[in-house]
Amino acid sequence: MNNQKGFNLLPQTEEPERDIGVIIGKFMPLHKGHELLINFGKKHVKQLFILVDNTINDTIDSKLREKIIQKHFPDVKVLSFNEKMPQDPSETNDFWNIWKTEMEKLVFKNTINNKIDVLFASMDYGEKLSETLGCEFVPFDISRSTLNISATEIRNDPLGNWKYISDCFKPYFVNKYLFTGAESTGKTTLINRLINETDLFKESLSLFVPEYAYQFIKTKKELKSSDIPLLFSAQDTLINEASKTSEGVLLCDSSAITTKAYAQQMFPQEYEEIP
């Protein structure tokens, strides 16, 4: 059953007949609608390429988007354009050929098959672009009847559209409040009171991210200079994981900034310079 303005349901087989499939987008940020499209594409090709757009107006660096999406979808190949890509045919007479050339350059460099078999897209440009590429066009939910959300809407109001942001991008948008101070001066008490006694934080379902270094030292009874990299990594992990389950607000008892200051105070010779 084909619906040019909605889903295109392809026969599902154990081994996809098409070799190379491509999806392009800004993914600024990746959201739940993108995930539907990517998961759909994965089912129908042997190898799926996600090509991340690179524009003069990027608000999130294309290489960062590439890195985040690749980690989120390890079973596909994610690549970003090296050149700034035109966004509308009115910008250049060679618009479609520029896209064809740059897309093939990325894909062919990473596969032995010098042919793109299918382009998956949730926007009307897919028909003209696939014609230029000489490949099949498979539209997916162009009417946005399944998930009516756009990355522009998310960028304009991240917290209002929090549920639509892919978990891997939530750490980028979460509002993080950092509390600093010497040990035993009441940071944790203050954070708990803010969560329990203020409407602002109660309504946003804030999450408290504790200080990993405190737990580590309390358990180990000592801290060696070689432990410092672990403190950085563990605190970063706590913040990123909490970002995925928060409603957009984190109250942090520590961060890389405070870990850096602590390391330079405790081990000035080893950690005089920290990137």
Coordinates of C-alpha atoms in Angstrom, one line a residue:
M1 CA 0.0 0.0 0.0
N2 CA 1.5 3.3 -1.1
N3 CA 0.4 6.7 0.2
Q4 CA 2.5 9.5 -1.3
K5 CA 1.5 11.9 1.5
G6 CA 1.8 9.4 4.3
F7 CA 3.4 6.0 4.9
N8 CA 4.9 3.9 2.2
L9 CA 4.7 0.3 3.5
L10 CA 7.3 -1.9 1.8
P11 CA 7.1 -5.7 1.9
Q12 CA 9.0 -6.9 5.0
T13 CA 11.4 -9.7 4.4
E14 CA 14.1 -11.3 6.5
E15 CA 16.8 -10.0 4.2
P16 CA 16.2 -6.5 2.6
E17 CA 16.4 -6.4 -1.2
R18 CA 17.9 -3.0 -1.3
D19 CA 21.6 -2.5 -0.5
I20 CA 22.2 1.2 0.2
G21 CA 19.6 3.6 1.7
V22 CA 20.1 7.2 2.6
I23 CA 18.3 9.7 4.9
I24 CA 19.4 13.3 5.1
G25 CA 18.5 16.0 7.6
K26 CA 19.7 18.7 9.9
F27 CA 18.7 16.7 13.0
M28 CA 19.0 19.9 15.0
P29 CA 18.1 18.2 17.3
L30 CA 17.3 14.6 16.6
H31 CA 13.7 14.0 17.7
K32 CA 11.2 11.2 17.9
G33 CA 9.9 11.8 14.4
H34 CA 13.5 11.4 13.0
E35 CA 13.8 8.2 15.1
L36 CA 10.6 6.8 13.4
L37 CA 12.0 7.5 10.0
I38 CA 15.5 6.0 10.7
N39 CA 14.0 2.9 12.3
F40 CA 11.7 2.5 9.3
G41 CA 14.7 2.9 6.9
K42 CA 16.8 0.4 8.8
K43 CA 14.3 -2.4 8.1
H44 CA 14.4 -2.0 4.4
V45 CA 18.0 -1.7 3.4
K46 CA 21.2 -3.7 4.1
Q47 CA 23.1 -0.5 4.9
L48 CA 21.6 2.8 6.0
F49 CA 23.5 6.1 5.8
I50 CA 22.4 9.1 7.8
L51 CA 23.8 12.3 6.2
V52 CA 23.8 15.3 8.5
D53 CA 23.3 18.7 6.9
N54 CA 25.8 21.5 7.3
T55 CA 24.5 25.0 6.9
I56 CA 25.7 28.6 7.5
N57 CA 23.0 29.0 10.1
D58 CA 23.7 25.9 12.3
T59 CA 23.0 26.4 15.9
I60 CA 24.4 22.9 16.8
D61 CA 27.7 22.0 15.1
S62 CA 27.3 19.3 12.4
K63 CA 30.2 17.2 13.7
L64 CA 28.7 17.2 17.2
R65 CA 25.3 16.1 15.7
E66 CA 27.1 13.4 13.8
K67 CA 28.8 12.1 16.9
I68 CA 25.6 12.1 19.0
I69 CA 23.5 10.4 16.4
Q70 CA 26.1 7.8 15.6
K71 CA 26.3 6.8 19.3
H72 CA 22.5 6.6 19.4
F73 CA 22.3 4.5 16.2
P74 CA 25.5 2.4 16.2
D75 CA 24.1 0.0 13.5
V76 CA 23.9 2.7 10.8
K77 CA 26.6 4.9 9.3
V78 CA 26.3 8.6 10.2
L79 CA 28.3 11.2 8.2
S80 CA 28.2 15.0 8.1
F81 CA 28.8 17.2 5.0
N82 CA 32.2 18.9 5.0
E83 CA 30.9 21.8 2.9
K84 CA 28.1 24.3 3.7
M85 CA 25.1 23.0 1.8
P86 CA 22.6 25.2 -0.1
Q87 CA 19.1 25.0 1.4
D88 CA 16.9 26.2 -1.4
P89 CA 17.0 25.9 -5.2
S90 CA 16.8 29.7 -5.5
E91 CA 20.3 29.9 -4.0
T92 CA 22.1 28.4 -7.0
N93 CA 21.3 27.1 -10.5
D94 CA 23.1 23.8 -9.7
F95 CA 21.3 23.1 -6.4
W96 CA 20.2 19.5 -7.1
N97 CA 23.5 18.5 -8.7
I98 CA 25.5 19.9 -5.7
W99 CA 23.5 17.7 -3.4
K100 CA 23.9 14.7 -5.7
T101 CA 27.7 15.2 -5.9
E102 CA 28.2 15.7 -2.1
M103 CA 25.9 12.9 -1.1
E104 CA 27.6 10.4 -3.4
K105 CA 31.0 11.6 -2.3
L106 CA 30.2 10.8 1.3
V107 CA 28.4 7.5 0.7
F108 CA 30.8 6.0 -2.0
K109 CA 33.8 6.7 0.2
N110 CA 32.3 4.4 2.8
T111 CA 30.9 1.5 0.8
I112 CA 32.0 -0.7 -2.1
N113 CA 28.7 -0.2 -3.8
N114 CA 28.9 3.0 -5.8
K115 CA 25.1 3.4 -6.0
I116 CA 22.4 4.7 -3.8
D117 CA 19.4 2.5 -4.1
V118 CA 16.8 4.3 -2.1
L119 CA 16.2 7.7 -0.4
F120 CA 13.9 7.8 2.6
A121 CA 12.3 11.2 3.4
S122 CA 9.5 12.8 5.3
M123 CA 9.4 15.9 3.1
D124 CA 8.4 16.5 -0.5
Y125 CA 12.0 17.4 -1.6
G126 CA 12.7 13.6 -1.6
E127 CA 11.0 13.1 -5.0
K128 CA 13.1 15.5 -6.9
L129 CA 16.3 14.6 -5.1
S130 CA 15.8 10.9 -5.7
E131 CA 15.2 11.6 -9.4
T132 CA 18.5 13.5 -9.5
L133 CA 20.3 10.6 -7.7
G134 CA 18.7 8.0 -10.0
C135 CA 17.3 6.1 -7.0
E136 CA 14.0 5.0 -5.6
F137 CA 12.1 7.5 -3.4
V138 CA 10.3 6.1 -0.3
P139 CA 8.2 8.7 1.5
F140 CA 7.4 8.2 5.2
D141 CA 4.7 10.1 7.0
I142 CA 5.0 13.3 4.9
S143 CA 1.6 14.4 6.3
R144 CA 3.1 14.3 9.8
S145 CA 0.0 12.4 11.0
T146 CA 2.0 10.2 13.3
L147 CA 4.2 12.8 15.1
N148 CA 3.6 16.4 14.2
I149 CA 6.7 18.0 15.5
S150 CA 9.7 19.8 13.9
A151 CA 13.2 20.6 15.1
T152 CA 12.4 24.3 14.7
E153 CA 9.6 24.1 17.2
I154 CA 11.9 22.2 19.6
R155 CA 14.7 24.8 19.3
N156 CA 12.1 27.6 19.9
D157 CA 10.8 25.9 23.0
P158 CA 12.9 23.0 24.2
L159 CA 11.2 22.5 27.6
G160 CA 7.7 22.8 26.1
N161 CA 8.5 20.1 23.6
W162 CA 10.8 18.0 25.9
K163 CA 8.9 14.7 25.3
Y164 CA 9.7 14.9 21.6
I165 CA 13.5 15.3 21.9
S166 CA 15.5 12.2 21.5
D167 CA 17.1 11.1 24.7
C168 CA 20.6 11.4 23.3
F169 CA 20.1 15.2 22.7
K170 CA 18.4 16.0 26.0
P171 CA 21.7 16.7 27.7
Y172 CA 22.3 19.5 25.2
F173 CA 19.1 21.3 26.0
V174 CA 18.6 20.6 29.7
N175 CA 18.9 23.6 32.1
K176 CA 21.6 22.8 34.6
Y177 CA 21.9 24.7 37.9
L178 CA 25.2 24.3 39.6
F179 CA 25.6 24.7 43.4
T180 CA 29.1 25.4 44.6
G181 CA 30.7 25.7 48.0
A182 CA 33.0 24.1 50.5
E183 CA 32.2 20.8 52.1
S184 CA 29.4 20.6 54.7
T185 CA 28.1 24.1 54.0
G186 CA 24.6 23.0 53.1
K187 CA 24.5 22.6 49.3
T188 CA 22.5 19.4 49.4
T189 CA 20.1 20.8 52.0
L190 CA 19.6 23.9 49.9
I191 CA 18.9 21.8 46.8
N192 CA 16.4 19.6 48.6
R193 CA 14.6 22.6 50.0
L194 CA 14.4 24.2 46.6
I195 CA 12.8 21.1 45.1
N196 CA 10.4 20.6 48.0
E197 CA 9.4 24.1 48.8
T198 CA 9.4 26.1 45.5
D199 CA 6.7 25.8 42.8
L200 CA 9.3 26.5 40.0
F201 CA 11.3 23.3 40.7
K202 CA 8.4 21.1 41.9
E203 CA 6.4 21.8 38.7
S204 CA 9.4 21.1 36.4
L205 CA 10.0 17.7 38.2
S206 CA 13.6 18.7 38.8
L207 CA 16.2 16.0 39.4
F208 CA 19.0 16.3 41.9
V209 CA 22.4 15.1 40.6
P210 CA 24.7 14.4 43.6
E211 CA 28.4 14.8 43.8
Y212 CA 30.2 11.6 42.8
A213 CA 33.5 12.7 44.4
Y214 CA 31.8 12.9 47.8
Q215 CA 30.5 9.4 47.5
F216 CA 33.8 8.0 46.2
I217 CA 35.9 9.6 49.0
K218 CA 33.4 8.5 51.7
T219 CA 33.6 4.9 50.5
K220 CA 37.3 4.7 49.6
K221 CA 38.5 6.8 52.6
E222 CA 41.2 8.4 50.4
L223 CA 41.7 10.1 47.1
K224 CA 44.8 9.6 44.8
S225 CA 45.7 11.9 42.0
S226 CA 45.1 9.0 39.6
D227 CA 41.5 8.9 40.7
I228 CA 40.7 12.4 39.2
P229 CA 39.9 11.3 35.7
L230 CA 37.3 8.9 37.1
L231 CA 35.7 11.8 39.0
F232 CA 35.3 13.8 35.8
S233 CA 33.9 10.8 33.8
A234 CA 31.5 9.7 36.6
Q235 CA 30.1 13.1 37.2
D236 CA 29.6 13.7 33.5
T237 CA 27.8 10.3 33.2
L238 CA 25.5 11.1 36.2
I239 CA 24.5 14.5 34.6
N240 CA 24.0 13.0 31.1
E241 CA 21.9 10.1 32.3
A242 CA 19.8 12.3 34.6
S243 CA 19.2 14.6 31.6
K244 CA 17.4 11.8 29.8
T245 CA 14.8 11.3 32.6
S246 CA 14.4 14.9 33.8
E247 CA 11.8 17.3 32.6
G248 CA 14.5 19.7 31.5
V249 CA 15.9 20.9 34.8
L250 CA 18.8 19.5 36.8
L251 CA 20.1 20.7 40.1
C252 CA 23.8 19.7 40.3
D253 CA 25.9 19.3 43.4
S254 CA 29.0 19.2 41.2
S255 CA 30.3 19.5 37.6
A256 CA 33.5 19.4 35.6
I257 CA 34.2 23.0 36.7
T258 CA 34.2 22.1 40.4
T259 CA 36.0 18.9 39.9
K260 CA 38.8 20.8 38.1
A261 CA 39.1 23.3 40.9
Y262 CA 39.2 20.5 43.5
A263 CA 41.9 18.6 41.5
Q264 CA 44.1 21.7 41.2
Q265 CA 43.7 22.4 44.9
M266 CA 44.5 18.8 46.0
F267 CA 47.1 17.9 43.4
P268 CA 48.5 21.2 42.1
Q269 CA 51.6 19.7 40.4
E270 CA 49.7 17.0 38.4
Y271 CA 46.7 19.1 37.5
E272 CA 48.1 22.6 37.1
E273 CA 46.8 22.4 33.5
I274 CA 43.5 20.6 32.7
P275 CA 42.0 20.9 29.2

